[in-house]
Amino acid sequence: MPRFPCLALLAALLVAAPALAASVEVQVSDGAGKPLPGAAVFLESKDARAAAKPGPAVDLVQANRQFQPAVTLVTVGTAVNFPNRDTVRHHVYSFSPTKKFEIKLYVGTPAAPVVFDNPGIAVLGCNIHDTMAAWVLVLETPHHGLSGADGHLALANVPAGTYRLRAWHPSLPAGVPALDLPLQVAAAGQAPVVVKIAGAAP
Amino acid sequence: MTLRAWVAPLRRWRPPPLRLSGRIVLVSLALLLLVQTAVFTAIGQNIDRNAHAQLAKHIELAARVWQRLLDQRAARLNQGAALLAADYGMREAVGSGDLETVRSALDNHGARIGASLSALLGTDLAVKAVGEGNDATLAAALARLAPQLVQKPGSGVVALVAQRPYQFVMVPMRAPALIGWVVMGFPLDRALLDDLQEVTGVQAALVAQPMQGAPVLLVHSFRPQADASVLGRQLADGDLAIDGQPHLVATTPVASGSEGRITLRLAGSIDAAVAPFRHLQWLLAMITLGGVVLFGAGSVWTARRVTKPLRRLVQASERLGRGDDDEPVAQEQRGDEIGDLARAFEQMRGNVAAQRREIRALAFTDRLTGLPNRLQFRDDLLRAMAGADPARQHIAVLMLDLDRFKHVNDVLGYASGDRLLERVAERLLQVVRAGDVVARLGGDEFALLMHDADEALAAVVAQRILAALEQPLQLDDHKVDLSAGLGIAMWPQHATEADALLSHAEVAMYAAKRRTGGALVYDPAVDTASAANLSLLSELRQAVDGGELRLYLQPKIAIRDGSVCGAEALVRWQHPTRGLVSPMQFIPFAEQTGFIRQLTLWMFEQAAAEQVALAMLGVRRVSVNLSTRDLLDLELPEKLDVILRRHRALAEGFCLEITESAIMDDPQRAETTLNRLAERGYKLSIDDFGTGYSSLAYLKRLPVHELKIDKSFVMAMESDAGDAKIVRSTIDLAHNLGLSVVAEGVENEAVLALLHALDCDEGQGYHMSKPMPAAEFCDWVACWQVRAPARPGLAAELAIGAPLLH
């Protein structure tokens, strides 16, 4: 998992500067040019890392033997609850270096949430149901979002400045890093950014 | 021994002729065998083709089974590998990078599912860990294989590791995203091939064919000691001898890569494929054999059925051939050709038997009289002798021969002669005792067999017979007086043998005939004479054939002038041991036996041969004597014709002399013969004139030219006035009848002169010459002409004789 300590520091410095914010529109498509829904897009910079604060606790529900949602974006230090809404037990685990944990055979919501305190991508599975998979992207930036059904997303209140636009989709092979593009955000707003993730599929 | 010498007997060898039954059986069997051989050949070829086709199918099936086995194994291995890949602890170890744990887990799980090789690959297919027991070669091989395994992770890939074939499978390890690959390798060993062999019956072998170097036979299902190496050497499919057994081989690819390829060679045993057919074939052979035996037996039975009656017929015909025609031919009650043949045979047998009976009847009876013949009589005699006791019983054989029967035959004709014989037979049957056998032995000869009769009884019966025959017999208008000579011979006094007894009876009979009739009992003394006569007859025959007879000539002179005018031909016998035999010693005998006819012809022939020579001497005629028998021979003129032609002689050159008694024996026939002779130009002369009783009237009718006065009168005329008168009156009588006269027995000049005075024409006698050999006759004639003074007329006589020369 990439780590951006220098960039985060820089973003924090930038954010501290007079705040001239703009909205960034992003259109994501797959290698064939089709709109790609469910893709994670986030902007990294030193100021952005500085501005990133742990958010409120998030629920990653297991229902119908599926994780919902499949992709969860959180800032570093955010706690995630794993409520089990199925009648069968689940055994949620992650061997990802970003966050290794396991919650053995439980029903309902475990007492303690899991705090994701390192940036990176954690792949979560269920030891009982091999088909269940979920991804938790632990980010060091507050500017992030998932593309909609039309592959479009909008990131609001992005201060003008220089960013690295990162794009990722769960269909990418394991270990493949997120797409990395430079992006200059102007205060006056700008044209939508078109991102094409080769190797991903809807 | 040369080759030719060896081969020669073989060439000469011919198979023994087959009996009909053998031929039928042989042909039937040969046809059956031919058909069976054709069937066998066809089946044999089909079996080969079918077996190959079936074997090919088997092998194809084996190839599919092999693929199925590989797939099943792959599936099983997949499950095992997947289990490991899904193991939480394993995933945790992999996730946490604990390679030590990973290696031991690989070993542990590999052992659990029987995998020899196991490894963990990263998501980038780089080898991350291998099982503890595996070496570096595996890592190298995996690096090569991984891309292929990713292509078809489920079905597995076969590859060589350290020259051993392995089946590899690779399953992903997810947590839940892909975090690596678990690879497991299982040896393709003999057990798998054995499985295949067990299921399909097809032997299998794996062969590695590297890009470089020779192919290597990796493993095979043949028994361990078998030499299957040929599968690694001969890579072509088709028939191949493996470990000495024929196999059909096909090849299926198992794996191929940059290093080379691995093939599965499937070998089906042709013997095994053919075996069930062979069993069928064996069964068929057994059935064929049974069929041949049955067929052969059937053929033999049928052939016997056909040939057995044929053999019976052959036996029947052989019996017929031996003359045994009493046993009927087995009447086959069958409607077929054999039955027809048997019936035809039976009919033939009946005919043959009837003919044989007829022949027997003909052979043993006399057809004319119905009496037994000589053969039957002899058989009866033999039977009688066999059935009689020589000590107490006697058997008499009477044999009789009619007198003058020939005369009757000649005068009255053969039909009358036959009737006469019938009547005689009747009379004989009337006078003999019942049970005695009367037989006609032939001609006018009859015999009587009297059982248990002594000599006295035989004599009584003989007299009765003679008395019966004395009764005159009326034949048409003629009354015939019969008489017979009868001989009696007694058994066992005279002879114990049948033939001897018959011969003795015959001897006695001839003796009786010579004694002019009556009955005579056999007398051994008589027999000796008859034996001598018999021997004389055979000697006479020998004399004619052997040239022992000589022609003698006695000259006749013309009394008027003394010239030689003729000669009488006489015969002399120059016997090789007895010297010159007098005619008196054999002429009467020859007359008696009839042999005189040969003598006459012989003489005539000799005279004919001399005719020309004699004519040159002035001898105009040669006189030849004819006997009674000659005269009675109606063919005599023709016989003489033949001789004349043979010697180109003329009848005019002959004078034939006949005695009075000869003429009177059968005057009618004699007249016929004489007329025919006279027609031919022969001069005829009555010999010994005056001794017989010829009637002048009769004499006048005869075509006679000459009378010959018997020498008894001539020799005595000198001294006896009576005789002289007879001579004179005879000469006058003859001259008056227009006949010339010859005087025999001129023994001196005085008689000659007397005859001259009586005007006798010719003279003959010792005064002129005795009979002399023909060769001396010429000299004599020459001498005579010198001695005798030429008399008037001699020249004229010679002139008259001249025409004969032509």
PDB file of C-alpha atoms in Angstrom, chain A residues 3-93:
ATOM      1  CA  ARG A   3       2.059   5.787   1.723  1.00  0.00           C
ATOM      2  CA  PHE A   4       2.212   9.538   1.181  1.00  0.00           C
ATOM      3  CA  PRO A   5       3.798  11.140   4.266  1.00  0.00           C
ATOM      4  CA  CYS A   6       5.564  13.918   2.371  1.00  0.00           C
ATOM      5  CA  LEU A   7       2.577  14.735   0.263  1.00  0.00           C
ATOM      6  CA  ALA A   8       0.324  14.735   3.255  1.00  0.00           C
ATOM      7  CA  LEU A   9       2.563  17.142   5.028  1.00  0.00           C
ATOM      8  CA  LEU A  10       2.626  19.402   1.986  1.00  0.00           C
ATOM      9  CA  ALA A  11      -1.160  19.291   1.644  1.00  0.00           C
ATOM     10  CA  ALA A  12      -1.566  20.258   5.254  1.00  0.00           C
ATOM     11  CA  LEU A  13       0.602  23.268   4.690  1.00  0.00           C
ATOM     12  CA  LEU A  14      -1.390  24.226   1.600  1.00  0.00           C
ATOM     13  CA  VAL A  15      -4.718  23.818   3.359  1.00  0.00           C
ATOM     14  CA  ALA A  16      -3.449  26.118   6.006  1.00  0.00           C
ATOM     15  CA  ALA A  17      -3.127  28.760   3.316  1.00  0.00           C
ATOM     16  CA  PRO A  18      -6.041  30.973   2.384  1.00  0.00           C
ATOM     17  CA  ALA A  19      -8.815  28.663   1.477  1.00  0.00           C
ATOM     18  CA  LEU A  20      -9.977  28.976  -2.071  1.00  0.00           C
ATOM     19  CA  ALA A  21     -12.009  25.846  -2.758  1.00  0.00           C
ATOM     20  CA  ALA A  22     -13.456  24.315  -5.871  1.00  0.00           C
ATOM     21  CA  SER A  23     -15.447  21.224  -6.901  1.00  0.00           C
ATOM     22  CA  VAL A  24     -13.675  18.473  -8.928  1.00  0.00           C
ATOM     23  CA  GLU A  25     -15.761  16.448 -11.304  1.00  0.00           C
ATOM     24  CA  VAL A  26     -14.363  13.021 -12.256  1.00  0.00           C
ATOM     25  CA  GLN A  27     -15.621  10.630 -14.939  1.00  0.00           C
ATOM     26  CA  VAL A  28     -14.245   7.050 -14.510  1.00  0.00           C
ATOM     27  CA  SER A  29     -14.246   4.456 -17.274  1.00  0.00           C
ATOM     28  CA  ASP A  30     -12.710   1.014 -17.760  1.00  0.00           C
ATOM     29  CA  GLY A  31     -10.078   0.085 -20.329  1.00  0.00           C
ATOM     30  CA  ALA A  32     -12.722  -0.122 -23.004  1.00  0.00           C
ATOM     31  CA  GLY A  33     -14.009   3.360 -22.252  1.00  0.00           C
ATOM     32  CA  LYS A  34     -17.207   2.265 -20.568  1.00  0.00           C
ATOM     33  CA  PRO A  35     -18.343   4.117 -17.439  1.00  0.00           C
ATOM     34  CA  LEU A  36     -17.001   2.239 -14.427  1.00  0.00           C
ATOM     35  CA  PRO A  37     -19.202   2.351 -11.336  1.00  0.00           C
ATOM     36  CA  GLY A  38     -17.875   1.672  -7.843  1.00  0.00           C
ATOM     37  CA  ALA A  39     -14.412   2.983  -8.544  1.00  0.00           C
ATOM     38  CA  ALA A  40     -12.632   4.746  -5.675  1.00  0.00           C
ATOM     39  CA  VAL A  41     -11.133   8.140  -6.523  1.00  0.00           C
ATOM     40  CA  PHE A  42      -9.170  10.236  -4.047  1.00  0.00           C
ATOM     41  CA  LEU A  43      -6.860  13.248  -4.212  1.00  0.00           C
ATOM     42  CA  GLU A  44      -3.641  13.205  -2.274  1.00  0.00           C
ATOM     43  CA  SER A  45      -1.457  16.101  -1.341  1.00  0.00           C
ATOM     44  CA  LYS A  46       0.514  17.243   1.629  1.00  0.00           C
ATOM     45  CA  ASP A  47      -2.266  19.668   2.660  1.00  0.00           C
ATOM     46  CA  ALA A  48      -4.881  17.010   2.219  1.00  0.00           C
ATOM     47  CA  ARG A  49      -2.995  14.613   4.516  1.00  0.00           C
ATOM     48  CA  ALA A  50      -2.801  17.331   7.091  1.00  0.00           C
ATOM     49  CA  ALA A  51      -6.447  17.955   6.762  1.00  0.00           C
ATOM     50  CA  ALA A  52      -7.381  14.295   7.145  1.00  0.00           C
ATOM     51  CA  LYS A  53      -8.948  13.534  10.575  1.00  0.00           C
ATOM     52  CA  PRO A  54     -10.438  10.239  11.806  1.00  0.00           C
ATOM     53  CA  GLY A  55     -14.064  10.239  10.899  1.00  0.00           C
ATOM     54  CA  PRO A  56     -17.037   8.903  12.834  1.00  0.00           C
ATOM     55  CA  ALA A  57     -17.435   5.071  13.143  1.00  0.00           C
ATOM     56  CA  VAL A  58     -18.617   3.341  10.027  1.00  0.00           C
ATOM     57  CA  ASP A  59     -20.762   0.154   9.695  1.00  0.00           C
ATOM     58  CA  LEU A  60     -19.616  -2.616   7.345  1.00  0.00           C
ATOM     59  CA  VAL A  61     -22.676  -4.797   7.376  1.00  0.00           C
ATOM     60  CA  GLN A  62     -22.877  -8.517   6.504  1.00  0.00           C
ATOM     61  CA  ALA A  63     -26.202  -9.265   4.981  1.00  0.00           C
ATOM     62  CA  ASN A  64     -27.275 -12.004   2.578  1.00  0.00           C
ATOM     63  CA  ARG A  65     -23.750 -13.452   2.951  1.00  0.00           C
ATOM     64  CA  GLN A  66     -22.312 -10.305   1.439  1.00  0.00           C
ATOM     65  CA  PHE A  67     -20.324  -7.434   2.825  1.00  0.00           C
ATOM     66  CA  GLN A  68     -22.229  -4.159   2.355  1.00  0.00           C
ATOM     67  CA  PRO A  69     -20.821  -2.022   0.998  1.00  0.00           C
ATOM     68  CA  ALA A  70     -18.101  -3.926  -0.855  1.00  0.00           C
ATOM     69  CA  VAL A  71     -15.801  -0.908  -0.843  1.00  0.00           C
ATOM     70  CA  THR A  72     -15.558   1.364   2.134  1.00  0.00           C
ATOM     71  CA  LEU A  73     -13.452   4.576   2.135  1.00  0.00           C
ATOM     72  CA  VAL A  74     -12.285   5.796   5.533  1.00  0.00           C
ATOM     73  CA  THR A  75      -9.627   8.217   6.790  1.00  0.00           C
ATOM     74  CA  VAL A  76      -6.857   6.892   8.987  1.00  0.00           C
ATOM     75  CA  GLY A  77      -7.982   6.244  12.550  1.00  0.00           C
ATOM     76  CA  THR A  78     -11.613   5.689  11.743  1.00  0.00           C
ATOM     77  CA  ALA A  79     -13.354   2.828  13.602  1.00  0.00           C
ATOM     78  CA  VAL A  80     -15.452   0.310  11.627  1.00  0.00           C
ATOM     79  CA  ASN A  81     -18.290  -1.740  13.102  1.00  0.00           C
ATOM     80  CA  PHE A  82     -19.121  -5.202  11.602  1.00  0.00           C
ATOM     81  CA  PRO A  83     -22.826  -5.819  12.359  1.00  0.00           C
ATOM     82  CA  ASN A  84     -23.988  -9.330  11.265  1.00  0.00           C
ATOM     83  CA  ARG A  85     -27.520  -9.165   9.907  1.00  0.00           C
ATOM     84  CA  ASP A  86     -27.546 -12.759   8.704  1.00  0.00           C
ATOM     85  CA  THR A  87     -28.796 -15.649  10.800  1.00  0.00           C
ATOM     86  CA  VAL A  88     -25.547 -17.597  10.121  1.00  0.00           C
ATOM     87  CA  ARG A  89     -22.323 -16.789  11.840  1.00  0.00           C
ATOM     88  CA  HIS A  90     -19.499 -15.027  10.052  1.00  0.00           C
ATOM     89  CA  HIS A  91     -15.739 -15.078  10.683  1.00  0.00           C
ATOM     90  CA  VAL A  92     -14.389 -11.843   9.320  1.00  0.00           C
ATOM     91  CA  TYR A  93     -10.633 -11.645   8.815  1.00  0.00           C
TER      92      TYR A  93
END
